[in-house]
PDB file of C-alpha atoms in Angstrom:
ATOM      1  CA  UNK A 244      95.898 105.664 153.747  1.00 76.00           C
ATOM      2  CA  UNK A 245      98.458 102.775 153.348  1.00 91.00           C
ATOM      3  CA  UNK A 246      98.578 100.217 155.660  1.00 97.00           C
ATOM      4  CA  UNK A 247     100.823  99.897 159.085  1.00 98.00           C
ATOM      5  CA  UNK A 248     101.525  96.865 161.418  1.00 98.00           C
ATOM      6  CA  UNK A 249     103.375  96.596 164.722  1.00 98.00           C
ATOM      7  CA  UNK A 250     103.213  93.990 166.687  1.00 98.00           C
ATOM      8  CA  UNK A 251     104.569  92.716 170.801  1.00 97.00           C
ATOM      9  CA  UNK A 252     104.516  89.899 173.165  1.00 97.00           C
ATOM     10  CA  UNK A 253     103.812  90.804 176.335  1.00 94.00           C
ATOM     11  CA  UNK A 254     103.097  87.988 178.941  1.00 94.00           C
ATOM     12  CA  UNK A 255     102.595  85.516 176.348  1.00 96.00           C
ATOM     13  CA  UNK A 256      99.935  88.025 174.715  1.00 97.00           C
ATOM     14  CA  UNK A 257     100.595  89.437 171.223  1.00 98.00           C
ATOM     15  CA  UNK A 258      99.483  92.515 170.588  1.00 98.00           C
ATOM     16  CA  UNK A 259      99.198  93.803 166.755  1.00 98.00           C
ATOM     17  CA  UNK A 260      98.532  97.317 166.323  1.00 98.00           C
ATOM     18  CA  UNK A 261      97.180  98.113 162.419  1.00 98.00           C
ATOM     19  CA  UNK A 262      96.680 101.258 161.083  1.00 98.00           C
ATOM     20  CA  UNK A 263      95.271 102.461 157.795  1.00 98.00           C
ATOM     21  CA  UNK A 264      93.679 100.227 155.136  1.00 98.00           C
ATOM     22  CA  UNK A 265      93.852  96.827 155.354  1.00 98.00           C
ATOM     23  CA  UNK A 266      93.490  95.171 151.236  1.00 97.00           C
ATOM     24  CA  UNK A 267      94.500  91.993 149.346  1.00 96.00           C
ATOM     25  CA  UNK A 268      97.376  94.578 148.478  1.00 96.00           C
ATOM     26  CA  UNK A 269      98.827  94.778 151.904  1.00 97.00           C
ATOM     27  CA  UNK A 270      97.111  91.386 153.530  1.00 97.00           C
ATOM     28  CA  UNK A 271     100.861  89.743 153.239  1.00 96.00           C
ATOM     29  CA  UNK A 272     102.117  92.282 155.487  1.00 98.00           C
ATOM     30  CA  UNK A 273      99.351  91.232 158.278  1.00 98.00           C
ATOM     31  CA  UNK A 274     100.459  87.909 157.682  1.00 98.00           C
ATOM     32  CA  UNK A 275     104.178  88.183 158.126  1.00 98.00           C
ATOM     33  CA  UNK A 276     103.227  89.679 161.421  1.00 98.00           C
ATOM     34  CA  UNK A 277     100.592  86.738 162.290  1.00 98.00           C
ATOM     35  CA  UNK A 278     103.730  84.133 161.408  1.00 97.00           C
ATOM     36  CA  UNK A 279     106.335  86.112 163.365  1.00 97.00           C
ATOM     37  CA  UNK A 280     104.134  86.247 166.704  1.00 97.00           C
ATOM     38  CA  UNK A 281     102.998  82.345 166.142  1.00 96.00           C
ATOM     39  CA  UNK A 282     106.488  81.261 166.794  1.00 95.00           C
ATOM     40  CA  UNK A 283     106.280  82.500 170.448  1.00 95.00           C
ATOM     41  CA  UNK A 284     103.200  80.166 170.791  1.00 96.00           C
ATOM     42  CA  UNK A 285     101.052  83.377 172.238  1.00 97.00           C
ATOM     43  CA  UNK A 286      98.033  82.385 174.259  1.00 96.00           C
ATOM     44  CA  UNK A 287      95.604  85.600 173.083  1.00 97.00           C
ATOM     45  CA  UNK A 288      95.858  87.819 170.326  1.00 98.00           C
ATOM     46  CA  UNK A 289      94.868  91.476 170.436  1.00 98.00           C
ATOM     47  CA  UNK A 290      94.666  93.551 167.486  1.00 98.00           C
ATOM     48  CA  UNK A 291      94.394  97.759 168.158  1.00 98.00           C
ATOM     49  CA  UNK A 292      92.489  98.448 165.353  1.00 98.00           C
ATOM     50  CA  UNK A 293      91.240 102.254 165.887  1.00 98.00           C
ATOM     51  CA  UNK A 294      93.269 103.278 163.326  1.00 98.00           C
ATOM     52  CA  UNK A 295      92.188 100.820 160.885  1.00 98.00           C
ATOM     53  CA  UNK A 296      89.835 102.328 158.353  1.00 98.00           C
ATOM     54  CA  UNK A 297      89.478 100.120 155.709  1.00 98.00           C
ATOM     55  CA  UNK A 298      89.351  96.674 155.803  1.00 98.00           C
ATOM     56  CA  UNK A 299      88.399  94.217 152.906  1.00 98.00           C
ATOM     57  CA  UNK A 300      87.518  89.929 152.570  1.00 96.00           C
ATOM     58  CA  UNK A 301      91.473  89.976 152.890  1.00 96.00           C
ATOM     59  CA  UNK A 302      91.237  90.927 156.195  1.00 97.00           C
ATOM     60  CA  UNK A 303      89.342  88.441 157.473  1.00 96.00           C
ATOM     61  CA  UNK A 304      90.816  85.575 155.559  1.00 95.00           C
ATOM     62  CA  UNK A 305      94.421  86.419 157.482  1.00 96.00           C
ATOM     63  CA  UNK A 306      91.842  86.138 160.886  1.00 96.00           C
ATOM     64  CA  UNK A 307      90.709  83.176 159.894  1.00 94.00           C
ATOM     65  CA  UNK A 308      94.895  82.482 158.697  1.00 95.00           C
ATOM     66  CA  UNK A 309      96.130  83.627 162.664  1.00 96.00           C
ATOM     67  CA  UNK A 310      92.823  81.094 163.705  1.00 94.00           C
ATOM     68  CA  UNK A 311      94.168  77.972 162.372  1.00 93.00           C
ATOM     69  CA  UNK A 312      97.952  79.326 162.968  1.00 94.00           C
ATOM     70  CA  UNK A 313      97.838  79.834 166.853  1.00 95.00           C
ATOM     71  CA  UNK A 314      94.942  77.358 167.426  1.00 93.00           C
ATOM     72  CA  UNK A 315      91.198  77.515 168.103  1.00 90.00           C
ATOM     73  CA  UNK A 316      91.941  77.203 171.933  1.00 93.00           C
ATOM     74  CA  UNK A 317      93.816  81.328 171.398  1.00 96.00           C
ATOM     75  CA  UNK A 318      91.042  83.832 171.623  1.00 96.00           C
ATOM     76  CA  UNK A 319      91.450  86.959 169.117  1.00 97.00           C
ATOM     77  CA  UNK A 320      90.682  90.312 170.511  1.00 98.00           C
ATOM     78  CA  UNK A 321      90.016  93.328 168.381  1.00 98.00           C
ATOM     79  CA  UNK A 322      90.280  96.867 170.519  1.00 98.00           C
ATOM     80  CA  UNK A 323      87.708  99.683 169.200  1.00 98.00           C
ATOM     81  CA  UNK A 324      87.008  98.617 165.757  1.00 98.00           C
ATOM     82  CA  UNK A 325      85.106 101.695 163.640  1.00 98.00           C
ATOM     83  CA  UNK A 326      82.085 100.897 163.217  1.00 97.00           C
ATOM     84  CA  UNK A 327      82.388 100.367 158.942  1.00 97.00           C
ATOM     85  CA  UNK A 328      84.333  97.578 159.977  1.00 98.00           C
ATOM     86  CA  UNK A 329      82.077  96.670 162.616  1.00 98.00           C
ATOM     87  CA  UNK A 330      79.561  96.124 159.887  1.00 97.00           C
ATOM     88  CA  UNK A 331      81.755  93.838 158.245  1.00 97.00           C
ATOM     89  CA  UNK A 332      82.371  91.631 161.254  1.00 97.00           C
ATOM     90  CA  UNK A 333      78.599  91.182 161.642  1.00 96.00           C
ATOM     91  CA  UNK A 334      77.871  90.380 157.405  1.00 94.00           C
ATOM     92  CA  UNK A 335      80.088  87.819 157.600  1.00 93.00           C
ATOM     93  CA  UNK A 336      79.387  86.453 160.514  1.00 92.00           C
ATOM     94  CA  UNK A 337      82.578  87.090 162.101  1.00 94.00           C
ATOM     95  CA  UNK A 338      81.305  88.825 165.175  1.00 94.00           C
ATOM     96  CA  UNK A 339      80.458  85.596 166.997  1.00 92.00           C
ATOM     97  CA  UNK A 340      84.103  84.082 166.684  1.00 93.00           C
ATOM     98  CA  UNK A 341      86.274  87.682 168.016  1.00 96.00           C
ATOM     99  CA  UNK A 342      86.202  89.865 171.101  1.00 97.00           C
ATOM    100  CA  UNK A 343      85.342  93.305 170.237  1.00 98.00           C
ATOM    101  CA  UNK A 344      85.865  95.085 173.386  1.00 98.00           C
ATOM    102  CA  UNK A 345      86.885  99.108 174.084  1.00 97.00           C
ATOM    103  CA  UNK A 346      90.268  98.065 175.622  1.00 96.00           C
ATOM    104  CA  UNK A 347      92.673  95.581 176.750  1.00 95.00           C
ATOM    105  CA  UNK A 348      92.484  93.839 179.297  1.00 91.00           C
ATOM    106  CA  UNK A 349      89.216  93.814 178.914  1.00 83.00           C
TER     107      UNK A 349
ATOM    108  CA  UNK B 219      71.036 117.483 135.969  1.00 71.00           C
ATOM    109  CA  UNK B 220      72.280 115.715 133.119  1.00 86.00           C
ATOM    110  CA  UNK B 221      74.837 112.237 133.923  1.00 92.00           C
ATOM    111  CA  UNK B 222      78.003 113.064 134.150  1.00 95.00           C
ATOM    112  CA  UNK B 223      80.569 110.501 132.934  1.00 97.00           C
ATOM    113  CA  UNK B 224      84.125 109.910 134.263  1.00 97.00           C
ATOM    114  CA  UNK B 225      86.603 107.329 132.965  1.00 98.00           C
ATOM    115  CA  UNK B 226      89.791 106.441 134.360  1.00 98.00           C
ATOM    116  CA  UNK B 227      91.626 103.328 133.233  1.00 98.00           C
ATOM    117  CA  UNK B 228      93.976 101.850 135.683  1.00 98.00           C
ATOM    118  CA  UNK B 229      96.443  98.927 134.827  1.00 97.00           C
ATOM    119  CA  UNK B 230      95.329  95.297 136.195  1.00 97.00           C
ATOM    120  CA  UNK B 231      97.866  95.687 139.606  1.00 96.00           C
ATOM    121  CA  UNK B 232      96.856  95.233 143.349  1.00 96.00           C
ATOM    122  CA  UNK B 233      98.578  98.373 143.760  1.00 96.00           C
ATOM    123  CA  UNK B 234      96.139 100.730 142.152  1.00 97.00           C
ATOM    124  CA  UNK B 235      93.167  99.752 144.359  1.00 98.00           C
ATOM    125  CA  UNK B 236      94.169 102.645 147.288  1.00 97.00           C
ATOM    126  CA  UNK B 237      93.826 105.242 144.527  1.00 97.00           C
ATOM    127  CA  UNK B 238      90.425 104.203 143.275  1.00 98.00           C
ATOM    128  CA  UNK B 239      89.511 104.304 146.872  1.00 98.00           C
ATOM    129  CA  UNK B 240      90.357 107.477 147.269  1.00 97.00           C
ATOM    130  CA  UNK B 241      88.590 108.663 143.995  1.00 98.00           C
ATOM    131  CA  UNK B 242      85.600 106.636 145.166  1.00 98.00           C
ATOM    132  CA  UNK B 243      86.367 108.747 148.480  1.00 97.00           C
ATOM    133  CA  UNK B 244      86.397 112.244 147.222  1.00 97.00           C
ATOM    134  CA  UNK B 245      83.410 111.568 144.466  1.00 97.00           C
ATOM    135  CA  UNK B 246      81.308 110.157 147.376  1.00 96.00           C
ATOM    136  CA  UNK B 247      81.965 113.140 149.444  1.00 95.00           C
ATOM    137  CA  UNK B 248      81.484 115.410 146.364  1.00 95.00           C
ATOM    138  CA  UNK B 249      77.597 113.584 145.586  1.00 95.00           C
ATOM    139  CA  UNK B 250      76.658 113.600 149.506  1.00 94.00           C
ATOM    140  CA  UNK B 251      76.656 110.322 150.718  1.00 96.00           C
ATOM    141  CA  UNK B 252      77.400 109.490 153.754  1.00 95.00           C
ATOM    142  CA  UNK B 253      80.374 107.856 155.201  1.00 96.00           C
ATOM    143  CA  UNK B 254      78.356 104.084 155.837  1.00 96.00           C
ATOM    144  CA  UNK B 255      77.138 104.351 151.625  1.00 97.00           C
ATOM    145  CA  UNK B 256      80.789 105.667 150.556  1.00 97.00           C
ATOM    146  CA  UNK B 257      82.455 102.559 152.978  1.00 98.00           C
ATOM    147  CA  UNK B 258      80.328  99.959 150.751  1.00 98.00           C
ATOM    148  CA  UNK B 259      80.978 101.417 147.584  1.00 98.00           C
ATOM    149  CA  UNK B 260      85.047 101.572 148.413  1.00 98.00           C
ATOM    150  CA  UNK B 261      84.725  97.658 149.436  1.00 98.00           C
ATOM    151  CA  UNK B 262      82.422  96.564 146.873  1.00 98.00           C
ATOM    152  CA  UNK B 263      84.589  98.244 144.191  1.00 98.00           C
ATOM    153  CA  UNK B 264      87.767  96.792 145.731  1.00 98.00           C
ATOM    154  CA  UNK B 265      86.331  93.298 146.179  1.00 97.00           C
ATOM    155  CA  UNK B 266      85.521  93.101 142.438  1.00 97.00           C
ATOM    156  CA  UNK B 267      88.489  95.073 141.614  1.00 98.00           C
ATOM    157  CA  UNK B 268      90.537  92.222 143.199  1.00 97.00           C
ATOM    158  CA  UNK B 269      89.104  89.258 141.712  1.00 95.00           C
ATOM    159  CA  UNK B 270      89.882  91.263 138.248  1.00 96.00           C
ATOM    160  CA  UNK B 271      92.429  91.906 138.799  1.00 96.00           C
ATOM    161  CA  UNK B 272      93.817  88.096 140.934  1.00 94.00           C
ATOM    162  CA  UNK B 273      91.565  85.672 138.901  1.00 93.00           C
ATOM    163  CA  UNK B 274      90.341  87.526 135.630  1.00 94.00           C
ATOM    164  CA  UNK B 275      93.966  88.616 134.897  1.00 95.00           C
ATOM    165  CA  UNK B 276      96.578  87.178 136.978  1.00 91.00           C
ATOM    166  CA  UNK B 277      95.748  83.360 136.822  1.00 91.00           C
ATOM    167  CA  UNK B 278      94.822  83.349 133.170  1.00 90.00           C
ATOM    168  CA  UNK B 279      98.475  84.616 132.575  1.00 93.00           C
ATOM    169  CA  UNK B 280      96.895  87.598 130.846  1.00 91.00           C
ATOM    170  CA  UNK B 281     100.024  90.449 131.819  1.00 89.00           C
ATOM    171  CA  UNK B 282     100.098  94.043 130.933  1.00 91.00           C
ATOM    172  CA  UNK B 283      95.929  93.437 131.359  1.00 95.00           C
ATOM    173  CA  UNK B 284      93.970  96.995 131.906  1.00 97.00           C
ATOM    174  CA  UNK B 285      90.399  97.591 133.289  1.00 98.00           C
ATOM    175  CA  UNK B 286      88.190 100.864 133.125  1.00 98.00           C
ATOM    176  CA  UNK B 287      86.374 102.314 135.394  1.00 98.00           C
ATOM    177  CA  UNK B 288      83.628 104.606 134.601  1.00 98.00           C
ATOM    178  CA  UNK B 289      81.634 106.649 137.489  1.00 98.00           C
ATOM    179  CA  UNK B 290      78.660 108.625 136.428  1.00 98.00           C
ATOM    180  CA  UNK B 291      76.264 110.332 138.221  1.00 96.00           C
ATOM    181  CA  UNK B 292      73.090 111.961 138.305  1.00 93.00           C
ATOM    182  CA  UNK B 293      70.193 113.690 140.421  1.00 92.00           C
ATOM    183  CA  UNK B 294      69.473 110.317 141.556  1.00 94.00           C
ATOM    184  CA  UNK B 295      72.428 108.098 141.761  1.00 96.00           C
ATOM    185  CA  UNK B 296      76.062 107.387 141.939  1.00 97.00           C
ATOM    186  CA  UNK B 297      77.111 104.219 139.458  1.00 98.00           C
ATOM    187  CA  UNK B 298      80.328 103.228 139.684  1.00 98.00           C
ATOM    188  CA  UNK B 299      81.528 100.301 136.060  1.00 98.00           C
ATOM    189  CA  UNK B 300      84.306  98.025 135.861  1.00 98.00           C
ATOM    190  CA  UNK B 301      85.168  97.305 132.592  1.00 98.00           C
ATOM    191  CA  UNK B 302      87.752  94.649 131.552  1.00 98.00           C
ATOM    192  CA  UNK B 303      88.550  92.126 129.405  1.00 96.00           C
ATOM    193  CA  UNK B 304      89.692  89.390 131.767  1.00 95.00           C
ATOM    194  CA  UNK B 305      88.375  85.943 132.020  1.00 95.00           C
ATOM    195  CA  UNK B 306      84.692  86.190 131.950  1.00 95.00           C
ATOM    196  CA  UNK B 307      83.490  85.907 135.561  1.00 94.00           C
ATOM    197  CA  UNK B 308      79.571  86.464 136.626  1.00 95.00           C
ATOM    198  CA  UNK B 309      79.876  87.235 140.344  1.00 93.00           C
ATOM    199  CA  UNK B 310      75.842  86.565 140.128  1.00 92.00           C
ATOM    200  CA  UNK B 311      76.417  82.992 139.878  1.00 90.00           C
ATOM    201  CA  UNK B 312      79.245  82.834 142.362  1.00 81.00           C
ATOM    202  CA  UNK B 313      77.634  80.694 145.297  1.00 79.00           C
ATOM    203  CA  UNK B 314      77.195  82.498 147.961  1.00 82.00           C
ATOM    204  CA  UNK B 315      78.525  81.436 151.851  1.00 85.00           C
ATOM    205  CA  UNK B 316      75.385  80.110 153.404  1.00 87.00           C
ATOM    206  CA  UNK B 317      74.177  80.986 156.884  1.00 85.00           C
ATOM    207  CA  UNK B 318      76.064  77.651 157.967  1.00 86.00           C
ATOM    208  CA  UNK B 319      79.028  78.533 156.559  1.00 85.00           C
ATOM    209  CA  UNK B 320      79.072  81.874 158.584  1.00 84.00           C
ATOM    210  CA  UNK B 321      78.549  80.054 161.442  1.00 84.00           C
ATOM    211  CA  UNK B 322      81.108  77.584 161.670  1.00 84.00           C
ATOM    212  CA  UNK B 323      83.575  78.142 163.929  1.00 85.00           C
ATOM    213  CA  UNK B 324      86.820  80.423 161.672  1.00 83.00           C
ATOM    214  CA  UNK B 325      89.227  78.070 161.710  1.00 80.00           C
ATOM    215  CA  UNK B 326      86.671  75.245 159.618  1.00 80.00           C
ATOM    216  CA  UNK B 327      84.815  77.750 157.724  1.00 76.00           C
ATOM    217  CA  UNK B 328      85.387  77.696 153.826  1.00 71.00           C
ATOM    218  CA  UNK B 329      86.596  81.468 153.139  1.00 69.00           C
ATOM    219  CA  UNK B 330      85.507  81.621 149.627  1.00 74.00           C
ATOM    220  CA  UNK B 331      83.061  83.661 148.025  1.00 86.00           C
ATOM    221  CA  UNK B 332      83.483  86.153 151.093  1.00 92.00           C
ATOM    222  CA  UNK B 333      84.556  89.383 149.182  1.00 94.00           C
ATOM    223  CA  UNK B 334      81.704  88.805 146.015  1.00 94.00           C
ATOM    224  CA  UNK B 335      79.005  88.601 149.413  1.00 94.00           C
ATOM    225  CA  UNK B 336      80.660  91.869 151.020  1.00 96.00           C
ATOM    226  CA  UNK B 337      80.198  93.783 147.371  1.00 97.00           C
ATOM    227  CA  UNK B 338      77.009  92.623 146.990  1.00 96.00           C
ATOM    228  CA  UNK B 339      75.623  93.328 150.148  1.00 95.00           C
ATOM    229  CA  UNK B 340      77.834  96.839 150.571  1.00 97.00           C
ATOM    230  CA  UNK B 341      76.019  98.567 147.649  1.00 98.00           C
ATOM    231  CA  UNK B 342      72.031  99.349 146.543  1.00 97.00           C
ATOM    232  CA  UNK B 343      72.153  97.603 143.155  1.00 97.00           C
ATOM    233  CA  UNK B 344      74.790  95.422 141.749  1.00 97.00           C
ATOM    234  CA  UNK B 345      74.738  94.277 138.462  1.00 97.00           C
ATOM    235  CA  UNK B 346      77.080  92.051 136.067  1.00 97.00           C
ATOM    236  CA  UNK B 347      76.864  91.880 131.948  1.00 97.00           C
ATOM    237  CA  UNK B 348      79.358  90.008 129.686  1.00 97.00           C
ATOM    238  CA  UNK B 349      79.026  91.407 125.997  1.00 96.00           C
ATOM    239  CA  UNK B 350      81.356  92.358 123.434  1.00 95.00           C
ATOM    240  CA  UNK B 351      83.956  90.118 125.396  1.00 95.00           C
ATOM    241  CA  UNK B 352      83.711  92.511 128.303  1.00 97.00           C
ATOM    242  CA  UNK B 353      82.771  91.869 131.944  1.00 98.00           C
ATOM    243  CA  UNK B 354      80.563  94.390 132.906  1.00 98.00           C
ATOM    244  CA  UNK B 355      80.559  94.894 136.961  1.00 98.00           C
ATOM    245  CA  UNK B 356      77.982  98.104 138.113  1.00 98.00           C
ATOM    246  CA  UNK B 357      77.698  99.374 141.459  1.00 98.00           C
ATOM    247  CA  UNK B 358      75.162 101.623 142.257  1.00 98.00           C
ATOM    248  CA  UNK B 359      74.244 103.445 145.130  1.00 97.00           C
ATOM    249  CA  UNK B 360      71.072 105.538 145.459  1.00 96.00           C
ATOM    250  CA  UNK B 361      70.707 109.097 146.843  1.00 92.00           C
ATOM    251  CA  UNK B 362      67.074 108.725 147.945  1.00 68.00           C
ATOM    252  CA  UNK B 363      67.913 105.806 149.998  1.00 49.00           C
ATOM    253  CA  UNK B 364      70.375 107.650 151.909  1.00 46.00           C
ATOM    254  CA  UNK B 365      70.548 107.625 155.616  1.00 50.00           C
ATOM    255  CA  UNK B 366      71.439 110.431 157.698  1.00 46.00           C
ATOM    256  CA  UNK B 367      73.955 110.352 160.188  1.00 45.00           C
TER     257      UNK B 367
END
């Protein structure tokens, strides 16, 4: 399934809503988005990802991009990951540095 | 049952990796593994097709570059080849993020050699041979070892 991105501010909170699979193919996309919300200097991020069904070391490097973009202080939140991407979060150690909570606000 | 051998070649482009998902998809589905085992062999195989296609090809200015890929299974296992004739790369001797490095807060961490630990850890057995100026990646996932759902 090809990959979709939305994203909002909403009370200095930007919420990115990804569908679909997430490669090095369609990692730029993800990181347009990340660029176009940095500019409004958001204080969370929240990524809806129950849509999401693939998502590859591209992924996580534009996490780690959005990380150093909007600060270490700016807490990333992903919303009802499946749980093959779950697994992924917790190989890489990625678990310990994102929310994964069932919905926001938590 | 006897292995059965499948071999598609694909031209060296980020865009074909969706499609050899879905292959990977439908012959995962088709051998019975479940949907954890078919996940790792999709990301392993796209992992290793990446770096094929981004390092092996791309930055050695190798265009028009092709790779193979040759699935073949039997009563005991799925094994999934990719065959090119990029730069040779070993992702054996590819150091490995250390339990520090996944640790360290995202924004410090060094991101490389992320997706070559994801493939290796997504599949049973993963193997690499170089010879007759071909990199030789194999996946392989094992039908005893499956888990039920």
């Amino acid at each position: 399934m090809s990959f979709t991105i939305s994203s909002e501010i909403s009370n200095k909170v930007a919420i990115l809503t990804l569908g679909g699979s997430l490669d090095s193919s369609s990692a730029s996309d993800f990181q347009s988005e990340i660029q176009k919300v940095a500019g409004e200097s958001p204080s969370e991020m929240v990524l809806q990802v129950s849509e999401l069904t693939f998502m590859a070391s591209a992924g996580l490097r534009m996490i780690v991009f959005a990380k150093q973009k909007l600060g270490p202080s700016v807490q990333i939140y992903l919303v009802k990951p499946q749980d093959q991407i779950i697994d992924t979060l917790q190989m890489t150690g990625f678990i310990h540095s994102v929310h994964i909570v069932d919905k926001y606000p938590v | 049952m006897e292995t059965q051998t499948q071999t598609i070649t694909y031209t060296a482009s980020l865009d074909v990796l969706e499609p050899i998902r879905e292959l990977l998809t439908q012959t995962g589905q088709e051998v019975g593994l479940n949907k954890k085992q078919t996940y790792g062999l999709c990301l392993a195989v796209d992992e290793i097709a990446t770096n094929v296609i981004r390092h092996g090809y791309d930055e050695a200015g190798i265009t028009d570059g092709k790779f193979d890929l040759i699935i073949e299974k039997n009563e005991n296992q799925l094994a999934v080849t990719i065959v090119d004739e990029g730069r040779p790369f070993n992702p054996l001797e590819h150091n490995l993020p250390t339990e520090e490095d996944l640790s360290m807060p995202l924004e410090e961490r060094p991101i490389g050699g992320l997706g070559v630990m994801m493939a290796r850890q997504s599949v049973d057995e993963f193997n690499y041979e170089f010879s007759e100026n071909h990199n030789k990646n194999i996946f392989i996932v094992k039908f005893s070892n499956e888990i039920k759902e």
